[in-house]
PDB file of C-alpha atoms in Angstrom:
ATOM      1  CA  UNK A   1       5.726  12.218  11.795  1.00 71.00           C
ATOM      2  CA  UNK A   2       7.663   9.712   8.876  1.00 78.00           C
ATOM      3  CA  UNK A   3       5.652  10.245   4.872  1.00 86.00           C
ATOM      4  CA  UNK A   4       6.628  10.513   1.419  1.00 91.00           C
ATOM      5  CA  UNK A   5       6.499  12.560  -0.844  1.00 94.00           C
ATOM      6  CA  UNK A   6       6.369  11.737  -4.817  1.00 95.00           C
ATOM      7  CA  UNK A   7       7.663  14.136  -7.238  1.00 92.00           C
ATOM      8  CA  UNK A   8       5.099  13.432 -10.373  1.00 92.00           C
ATOM      9  CA  UNK A   9       2.259  12.278 -10.725  1.00 92.00           C
ATOM     10  CA  UNK A  10       2.819  11.101 -14.395  1.00 96.00           C
ATOM     11  CA  UNK A  11       6.460  10.383 -16.303  1.00 97.00           C
ATOM     12  CA  UNK A  12       6.905   8.801 -19.502  1.00 97.00           C
ATOM     13  CA  UNK A  13       9.281   7.145 -21.133  1.00 97.00           C
ATOM     14  CA  UNK A  14      10.423   5.715 -24.225  1.00 97.00           C
ATOM     15  CA  UNK A  15      10.857   2.336 -24.614  1.00 97.00           C
ATOM     16  CA  UNK A  16      14.767   1.682 -23.235  1.00 97.00           C
ATOM     17  CA  UNK A  17      14.965   4.867 -22.009  1.00 98.00           C
ATOM     18  CA  UNK A  18      16.325   5.063 -18.253  1.00 98.00           C
ATOM     19  CA  UNK A  19      12.980   5.261 -15.875  1.00 98.00           C
ATOM     20  CA  UNK A  20      13.627   8.048 -12.874  1.00 98.00           C
ATOM     21  CA  UNK A  21      10.781   8.064 -10.298  1.00 98.00           C
ATOM     22  CA  UNK A  22      11.385  10.767  -7.373  1.00 97.00           C
ATOM     23  CA  UNK A  23      10.606   9.753  -3.399  1.00 96.00           C
ATOM     24  CA  UNK A  24      12.016  12.011  -0.247  1.00 95.00           C
ATOM     25  CA  UNK A  25      11.237  11.030   3.026  1.00 92.00           C
ATOM     26  CA  UNK A  26      10.872  13.007   5.960  1.00 89.00           C
ATOM     27  CA  UNK A  27      11.220  11.156   9.341  1.00 77.00           C
ATOM     28  CA  UNK A  28      13.536  11.907  12.524  1.00 71.00           C
ATOM     29  CA  UNK A  29      14.648   8.204  12.640  1.00 71.00           C
ATOM     30  CA  UNK A  30      15.759   5.769  10.516  1.00 71.00           C
ATOM     31  CA  UNK A  31      12.986   5.031   8.086  1.00 82.00           C
ATOM     32  CA  UNK A  32      12.085   1.649   6.196  1.00 87.00           C
ATOM     33  CA  UNK A  33      10.930   2.602   2.991  1.00 91.00           C
ATOM     34  CA  UNK A  34       9.806   0.481  -0.051  1.00 93.00           C
ATOM     35  CA  UNK A  35       8.443   0.847  -3.179  1.00 96.00           C
ATOM     36  CA  UNK A  36       5.728  -1.089  -4.295  1.00 95.00           C
ATOM     37  CA  UNK A  37       3.793  -0.993  -8.202  1.00 96.00           C
ATOM     38  CA  UNK A  38       0.032  -2.079  -9.064  1.00 94.00           C
ATOM     39  CA  UNK A  39      -0.938  -3.130 -12.644  1.00 93.00           C
ATOM     40  CA  UNK A  40      -4.538  -2.140 -13.917  1.00 87.00           C
ATOM     41  CA  UNK A  41      -7.239  -3.578 -11.756  1.00 82.00           C
ATOM     42  CA  UNK A  42      -5.110  -5.153  -9.462  1.00 86.00           C
ATOM     43  CA  UNK A  43      -3.772  -5.126  -6.120  1.00 88.00           C
ATOM     44  CA  UNK A  44      -0.202  -3.485  -5.263  1.00 92.00           C
ATOM     45  CA  UNK A  45       2.864  -5.649  -5.295  1.00 92.00           C
ATOM     46  CA  UNK A  46       6.016  -5.450  -3.723  1.00 92.00           C
ATOM     47  CA  UNK A  47       9.384  -4.199  -5.264  1.00 95.00           C
ATOM     48  CA  UNK A  48      11.952  -3.798  -3.629  1.00 93.00           C
ATOM     49  CA  UNK A  49      12.710  -2.632   0.173  1.00 91.00           C
ATOM     50  CA  UNK A  50      15.195  -0.497   2.424  1.00 90.00           C
ATOM     51  CA  UNK A  51      15.648  -1.364   5.604  1.00 80.00           C
ATOM     52  CA  UNK A  52      18.965   0.263   6.763  1.00 77.00           C
ATOM     53  CA  UNK A  53      21.335  -3.095   5.605  1.00 74.00           C
ATOM     54  CA  UNK A  54      22.345  -1.522   2.060  1.00 83.00           C
ATOM     55  CA  UNK A  55      21.863   1.907   0.714  1.00 88.00           C
ATOM     56  CA  UNK A  56      21.748   0.118  -2.788  1.00 93.00           C
ATOM     57  CA  UNK A  57      18.060  -1.543  -2.390  1.00 93.00           C
ATOM     58  CA  UNK A  58      17.875  -4.382  -5.672  1.00 94.00           C
ATOM     59  CA  UNK A  59      14.575  -5.082  -6.657  1.00 93.00           C
ATOM     60  CA  UNK A  60      12.160  -7.390  -8.561  1.00 93.00           C
ATOM     61  CA  UNK A  61      11.987  -6.736 -12.625  1.00 93.00           C
ATOM     62  CA  UNK A  62      15.531  -4.339 -12.824  1.00 96.00           C
ATOM     63  CA  UNK A  63      13.871  -2.205 -10.759  1.00 97.00           C
ATOM     64  CA  UNK A  64      16.847  -0.523  -7.845  1.00 97.00           C
ATOM     65  CA  UNK A  65      16.859   2.354  -5.021  1.00 97.00           C
ATOM     66  CA  UNK A  66      19.610   4.150  -3.668  1.00 94.00           C
ATOM     67  CA  UNK A  67      18.757   5.471   0.070  1.00 93.00           C
ATOM     68  CA  UNK A  68      20.769   9.306   0.477  1.00 92.00           C
ATOM     69  CA  UNK A  69      20.191  10.547   3.841  1.00 89.00           C
ATOM     70  CA  UNK A  70      21.318  13.977   2.521  1.00 90.00           C
ATOM     71  CA  UNK A  71      19.398  13.706   0.413  1.00 92.00           C
ATOM     72  CA  UNK A  72      16.458  12.606   2.121  1.00 92.00           C
ATOM     73  CA  UNK A  73      15.907  10.914  -1.025  1.00 94.00           C
ATOM     74  CA  UNK A  74      14.865   7.047  -2.167  1.00 95.00           C
ATOM     75  CA  UNK A  75      14.193   7.344  -5.960  1.00 97.00           C
ATOM     76  CA  UNK A  76      13.690   4.262  -8.195  1.00 98.00           C
ATOM     77  CA  UNK A  77      15.298   3.324 -10.733  1.00 98.00           C
ATOM     78  CA  UNK A  78      16.066   0.941 -14.298  1.00 98.00           C
ATOM     79  CA  UNK A  79      18.123   1.300 -16.242  1.00 97.00           C
ATOM     80  CA  UNK A  80      16.299   0.337 -19.654  1.00 97.00           C
ATOM     81  CA  UNK A  81      12.536   0.875 -19.733  1.00 97.00           C
ATOM     82  CA  UNK A  82       9.868  -2.555 -21.093  1.00 96.00           C
ATOM     83  CA  UNK A  83       6.702  -1.544 -21.949  1.00 96.00           C
ATOM     84  CA  UNK A  84       5.076  -3.929 -19.418  1.00 95.00           C
ATOM     85  CA  UNK A  85       6.294  -1.352 -16.374  1.00 97.00           C
ATOM     86  CA  UNK A  86       3.740   0.678 -17.588  1.00 97.00           C
ATOM     87  CA  UNK A  87       1.605   0.885 -14.042  1.00 96.00           C
ATOM     88  CA  UNK A  88       1.277   3.009 -11.016  1.00 95.00           C
ATOM     89  CA  UNK A  89       3.832   2.871  -8.458  1.00 97.00           C
ATOM     90  CA  UNK A  90       3.763   3.848  -5.257  1.00 95.00           C
ATOM     91  CA  UNK A  91       6.375   4.603  -2.751  1.00 95.00           C
ATOM     92  CA  UNK A  92       5.774   3.969   1.369  1.00 92.00           C
ATOM     93  CA  UNK A  93       7.656   4.587   4.456  1.00 90.00           C
ATOM     94  CA  UNK A  94       7.006   2.685   7.865  1.00 84.00           C
ATOM     95  CA  UNK A  95       5.235   5.464  10.081  1.00 79.00           C
ATOM     96  CA  UNK A  96       5.806   5.201  13.948  1.00 73.00           C
ATOM     97  CA  UNK A  97       2.908   6.287  16.258  1.00 69.00           C
ATOM     98  CA  UNK A  98       3.466   5.515  19.352  1.00 66.00           C
ATOM     99  CA  UNK A  99       4.141   1.634  19.326  1.00 62.00           C
ATOM    100  CA  UNK A 100       2.140   0.997  16.509  1.00 68.00           C
ATOM    101  CA  UNK A 101       3.488   0.653  12.931  1.00 71.00           C
ATOM    102  CA  UNK A 102       1.720   1.694   9.673  1.00 80.00           C
ATOM    103  CA  UNK A 103       2.527   1.620   6.399  1.00 84.00           C
ATOM    104  CA  UNK A 104       1.886   5.327   4.996  1.00 87.00           C
ATOM    105  CA  UNK A 105       1.955   5.778   1.209  1.00 90.00           C
ATOM    106  CA  UNK A 106       3.310   8.678  -1.223  1.00 92.00           C
ATOM    107  CA  UNK A 107       0.398   9.480  -3.640  1.00 91.00           C
ATOM    108  CA  UNK A 108       1.974   7.203  -6.526  1.00 93.00           C
ATOM    109  CA  UNK A 109       3.277   8.124  -9.994  1.00 95.00           C
ATOM    110  CA  UNK A 110       1.781   6.455 -13.018  1.00 96.00           C
ATOM    111  CA  UNK A 111       4.695   5.571 -15.898  1.00 97.00           C
ATOM    112  CA  UNK A 112       3.815   5.647 -19.070  1.00 97.00           C
ATOM    113  CA  UNK A 113       6.588   3.542 -21.707  1.00 97.00           C
ATOM    114  CA  UNK A 114       6.086   4.970 -24.894  1.00 96.00           C
ATOM    115  CA  UNK A 115       6.882   2.318 -27.720  1.00 94.00           C
TER     116      UNK A 115
ATOM    117  CA  UNK B   1      -0.315 -21.112  -0.783  1.00 61.00           C
ATOM    118  CA  UNK B   2      -3.360 -18.220  -1.986  1.00 74.00           C
ATOM    119  CA  UNK B   3      -1.682 -14.935   0.041  1.00 92.00           C
ATOM    120  CA  UNK B   4      -4.370 -12.049   1.096  1.00 95.00           C
ATOM    121  CA  UNK B   5      -7.607 -13.239  -0.222  1.00 95.00           C
ATOM    122  CA  UNK B   6     -10.720 -10.730  -0.438  1.00 96.00           C
ATOM    123  CA  UNK B   7     -14.302 -10.860  -1.584  1.00 96.00           C
ATOM    124  CA  UNK B   8     -16.243  -9.688  -2.891  1.00 96.00           C
ATOM    125  CA  UNK B   9     -14.700  -7.576  -6.500  1.00 95.00           C
ATOM    126  CA  UNK B  10     -16.789  -5.666  -6.886  1.00 96.00           C
ATOM    127  CA  UNK B  11     -19.947  -4.611  -5.340  1.00 96.00           C
ATOM    128  CA  UNK B  12     -22.534  -1.668  -5.194  1.00 97.00           C
ATOM    129  CA  UNK B  13     -24.551  -0.690  -2.868  1.00 97.00           C
ATOM    130  CA  UNK B  14     -27.381   2.201  -2.084  1.00 97.00           C
ATOM    131  CA  UNK B  15     -27.261   5.230   0.191  1.00 97.00           C
ATOM    132  CA  UNK B  16     -28.091   3.795   3.743  1.00 97.00           C
ATOM    133  CA  UNK B  17     -26.734  -0.076   3.076  1.00 97.00           C
ATOM    134  CA  UNK B  18     -24.463  -1.654   5.051  1.00 96.00           C
ATOM    135  CA  UNK B  19     -22.200  -4.234   3.795  1.00 96.00           C
ATOM    136  CA  UNK B  20     -19.363  -6.652   4.729  1.00 97.00           C
ATOM    137  CA  UNK B  21     -15.551  -6.566   2.797  1.00 98.00           C
ATOM    138  CA  UNK B  22     -14.172  -9.656   3.046  1.00 98.00           C
ATOM    139  CA  UNK B  23     -10.449 -10.250   4.174  1.00 98.00           C
ATOM    140  CA  UNK B  24      -8.987 -13.135   4.505  1.00 97.00           C
ATOM    141  CA  UNK B  25      -5.370 -14.679   4.884  1.00 96.00           C
ATOM    142  CA  UNK B  26      -3.427 -17.812   5.388  1.00 95.00           C
ATOM    143  CA  UNK B  27      -0.380 -17.206   5.723  1.00 92.00           C
ATOM    144  CA  UNK B  28      -0.202 -16.561   9.697  1.00 91.00           C
ATOM    145  CA  UNK B  29       0.618 -12.704   9.616  1.00 91.00           C
ATOM    146  CA  UNK B  30      -0.187 -11.378  12.951  1.00 89.00           C
ATOM    147  CA  UNK B  31      -0.423  -7.901  11.441  1.00 89.00           C
ATOM    148  CA  UNK B  32      -3.139  -6.585   9.358  1.00 92.00           C
ATOM    149  CA  UNK B  33      -4.760  -3.464   7.170  1.00 93.00           C
ATOM    150  CA  UNK B  34      -7.267  -2.383   5.797  1.00 96.00           C
ATOM    151  CA  UNK B  35      -6.708   0.921   2.642  1.00 95.00           C
ATOM    152  CA  UNK B  36      -8.889   2.858   0.513  1.00 96.00           C
ATOM    153  CA  UNK B  37      -7.566   3.919  -2.758  1.00 94.00           C
ATOM    154  CA  UNK B  38      -9.017   7.170  -4.733  1.00 92.00           C
ATOM    155  CA  UNK B  39      -7.039   8.619  -7.159  1.00 84.00           C
ATOM    156  CA  UNK B  40      -4.440  11.331  -6.538  1.00 79.00           C
ATOM    157  CA  UNK B  41      -4.505   9.772  -2.545  1.00 81.00           C
ATOM    158  CA  UNK B  42      -2.174   7.021  -2.617  1.00 84.00           C
ATOM    159  CA  UNK B  43      -3.809   4.954  -0.049  1.00 90.00           C
ATOM    160  CA  UNK B  44      -5.107   5.745   2.941  1.00 92.00           C
ATOM    161  CA  UNK B  45      -5.241   3.618   6.030  1.00 91.00           C
ATOM    162  CA  UNK B  46      -8.845   3.172   7.448  1.00 94.00           C
ATOM    163  CA  UNK B  47      -8.124   0.627  10.496  1.00 94.00           C
ATOM    164  CA  UNK B  48      -5.682  -2.146  11.499  1.00 91.00           C
ATOM    165  CA  UNK B  49      -5.118  -5.060  13.944  1.00 91.00           C
ATOM    166  CA  UNK B  50      -2.091  -5.986  15.072  1.00 87.00           C
ATOM    167  CA  UNK B  51      -3.682  -9.587  16.056  1.00 89.00           C
ATOM    168  CA  UNK B  52      -6.527 -10.901  17.204  1.00 92.00           C
ATOM    169  CA  UNK B  53      -8.380  -9.585  19.245  1.00 93.00           C
ATOM    170  CA  UNK B  54      -7.026  -6.080  18.885  1.00 91.00           C
ATOM    171  CA  UNK B  55      -7.597  -3.482  16.237  1.00 93.00           C
ATOM    172  CA  UNK B  56      -6.982   0.305  15.986  1.00 91.00           C
ATOM    173  CA  UNK B  57      -7.666   3.347  13.876  1.00 91.00           C
ATOM    174  CA  UNK B  58      -6.126   4.752  10.952  1.00 89.00           C
ATOM    175  CA  UNK B  59      -6.081   7.615   9.643  1.00 88.00           C
ATOM    176  CA  UNK B  60      -9.149   7.208   8.117  1.00 93.00           C
ATOM    177  CA  UNK B  61     -11.589   5.194  10.389  1.00 95.00           C
ATOM    178  CA  UNK B  62     -15.447   6.830  10.110  1.00 95.00           C
ATOM    179  CA  UNK B  63     -18.002   5.038   9.044  1.00 96.00           C
ATOM    180  CA  UNK B  64     -16.853   2.065   8.634  1.00 97.00           C
ATOM    181  CA  UNK B  65     -16.098  -0.770  11.445  1.00 97.00           C
ATOM    182  CA  UNK B  66     -13.921  -3.607  12.010  1.00 97.00           C
ATOM    183  CA  UNK B  67     -13.266  -6.509  14.002  1.00 96.00           C
ATOM    184  CA  UNK B  68     -10.389  -9.292  14.259  1.00 96.00           C
ATOM    185  CA  UNK B  69     -11.943 -12.625  16.470  1.00 96.00           C
ATOM    186  CA  UNK B  70      -9.156 -15.214  14.516  1.00 96.00           C
ATOM    187  CA  UNK B  71      -5.883 -14.875  13.058  1.00 95.00           C
ATOM    188  CA  UNK B  72      -6.818 -15.363   9.823  1.00 96.00           C
ATOM    189  CA  UNK B  73      -9.618 -13.103   9.150  1.00 97.00           C
ATOM    190  CA  UNK B  74     -10.251  -9.029   9.354  1.00 98.00           C
ATOM    191  CA  UNK B  75     -14.074  -7.903   7.750  1.00 98.00           C
ATOM    192  CA  UNK B  76     -14.725  -4.373   7.169  1.00 98.00           C
ATOM    193  CA  UNK B  77     -17.613  -2.890   7.996  1.00 98.00           C
ATOM    194  CA  UNK B  78     -19.638   0.165   6.337  1.00 96.00           C
ATOM    195  CA  UNK B  79     -22.159   0.859   9.019  1.00 91.00           C
ATOM    196  CA  UNK B  80     -24.584   3.045   6.448  1.00 96.00           C
ATOM    197  CA  UNK B  81     -22.898   3.570   2.866  1.00 96.00           C
ATOM    198  CA  UNK B  82     -22.454   6.964   1.657  1.00 97.00           C
ATOM    199  CA  UNK B  83     -21.548   7.864  -1.840  1.00 96.00           C
ATOM    200  CA  UNK B  84     -17.819   9.319  -0.009  1.00 96.00           C
ATOM    201  CA  UNK B  85     -17.688   5.423  -0.141  1.00 97.00           C
ATOM    202  CA  UNK B  86     -17.452   4.540  -3.087  1.00 97.00           C
ATOM    203  CA  UNK B  87     -13.594   3.834  -3.233  1.00 97.00           C
ATOM    204  CA  UNK B  88     -11.131   0.810  -4.181  1.00 96.00           C
ATOM    205  CA  UNK B  89     -10.698  -1.142  -1.031  1.00 97.00           C
ATOM    206  CA  UNK B  90      -7.268  -2.986  -0.453  1.00 96.00           C
ATOM    207  CA  UNK B  91      -6.404  -5.590   2.247  1.00 96.00           C
ATOM    208  CA  UNK B  92      -2.549  -6.395   3.537  1.00 93.00           C
ATOM    209  CA  UNK B  93      -1.324  -8.088   5.843  1.00 92.00           C
ATOM    210  CA  UNK B  94       2.072  -8.334   7.415  1.00 89.00           C
ATOM    211  CA  UNK B  95       4.623 -10.750  10.081  1.00 82.00           C
ATOM    212  CA  UNK B  96       4.832 -10.423  13.184  1.00 65.00           C
ATOM    213  CA  UNK B  97       7.994  -7.590  12.345  1.00 63.00           C
ATOM    214  CA  UNK B  98       5.451  -4.830  12.302  1.00 61.00           C
ATOM    215  CA  UNK B  99       5.420  -4.234   8.579  1.00 63.00           C
ATOM    216  CA  UNK B 100       9.033  -3.988   7.694  1.00 69.00           C
ATOM    217  CA  UNK B 101       8.986  -7.343   5.614  1.00 71.00           C
ATOM    218  CA  UNK B 102       6.778  -5.308   3.598  1.00 79.00           C
ATOM    219  CA  UNK B 103       3.372  -6.417   3.870  1.00 88.00           C
ATOM    220  CA  UNK B 104       0.990  -8.757   1.145  1.00 91.00           C
ATOM    221  CA  UNK B 105      -2.271  -6.695  -0.734  1.00 93.00           C
ATOM    222  CA  UNK B 106      -4.873  -8.725  -1.974  1.00 94.00           C
ATOM    223  CA  UNK B 107      -6.567  -8.266  -4.955  1.00 93.00           C
ATOM    224  CA  UNK B 108      -8.762  -5.355  -3.801  1.00 94.00           C
ATOM    225  CA  UNK B 109     -12.366  -4.739  -4.087  1.00 96.00           C
ATOM    226  CA  UNK B 110     -14.082  -1.876  -6.105  1.00 96.00           C
ATOM    227  CA  UNK B 111     -16.964  -0.283  -4.151  1.00 97.00           C
ATOM    228  CA  UNK B 112     -19.870   2.117  -5.919  1.00 97.00           C
ATOM    229  CA  UNK B 113     -21.872   3.528  -3.295  1.00 97.00           C
ATOM    230  CA  UNK B 114     -24.800   5.506  -6.152  1.00 97.00           C
TER     231      UNK B 114
END
């Protein structure tokens, strides 16, 4: 069954440093992969999605993710962290169960940006 | 265009009480889902619907009931609240591509059962 694993429940970076949030997927078929962001006391907002059109996906707020089939990874990156990037980030995959399609989430990574 | 609207935003229940969490979307999305979010566990699917009149169970359905009489509304009912149901609940919807375009989430309902 399709699933995702996020490595690191907490990540801290300095403002201006590279952001790297890790996500590995498990899927026997080409996956539909997503990154969502959740700011405190808010709902989830779609950052970007992979739907097999291109391996490097650009999202909102300067984030991007690269789909690497050989590594079964879909890591999220941003070249330069900003204080406003502090939030919780979720990797997700569409899980196929019979004819149903269900969005399944990783356990989340809390990003802290240090001044 | 309001997107996905959840009410109430906060609720405190006593053990054994019942209540309904409301979810409405104005995007004509066929697919709607309910998730609960607990610390360190990400979001877990409770129930989902692929269209009016059609619902199915997700990963953690016990203690919850749903119905989908219209495209717009997808209420979640807690039949007899238990402390284990203390959580943040999110409703989400998507187009008929079954979520491949990404889901739109409501802002959540924070429920405490005492």
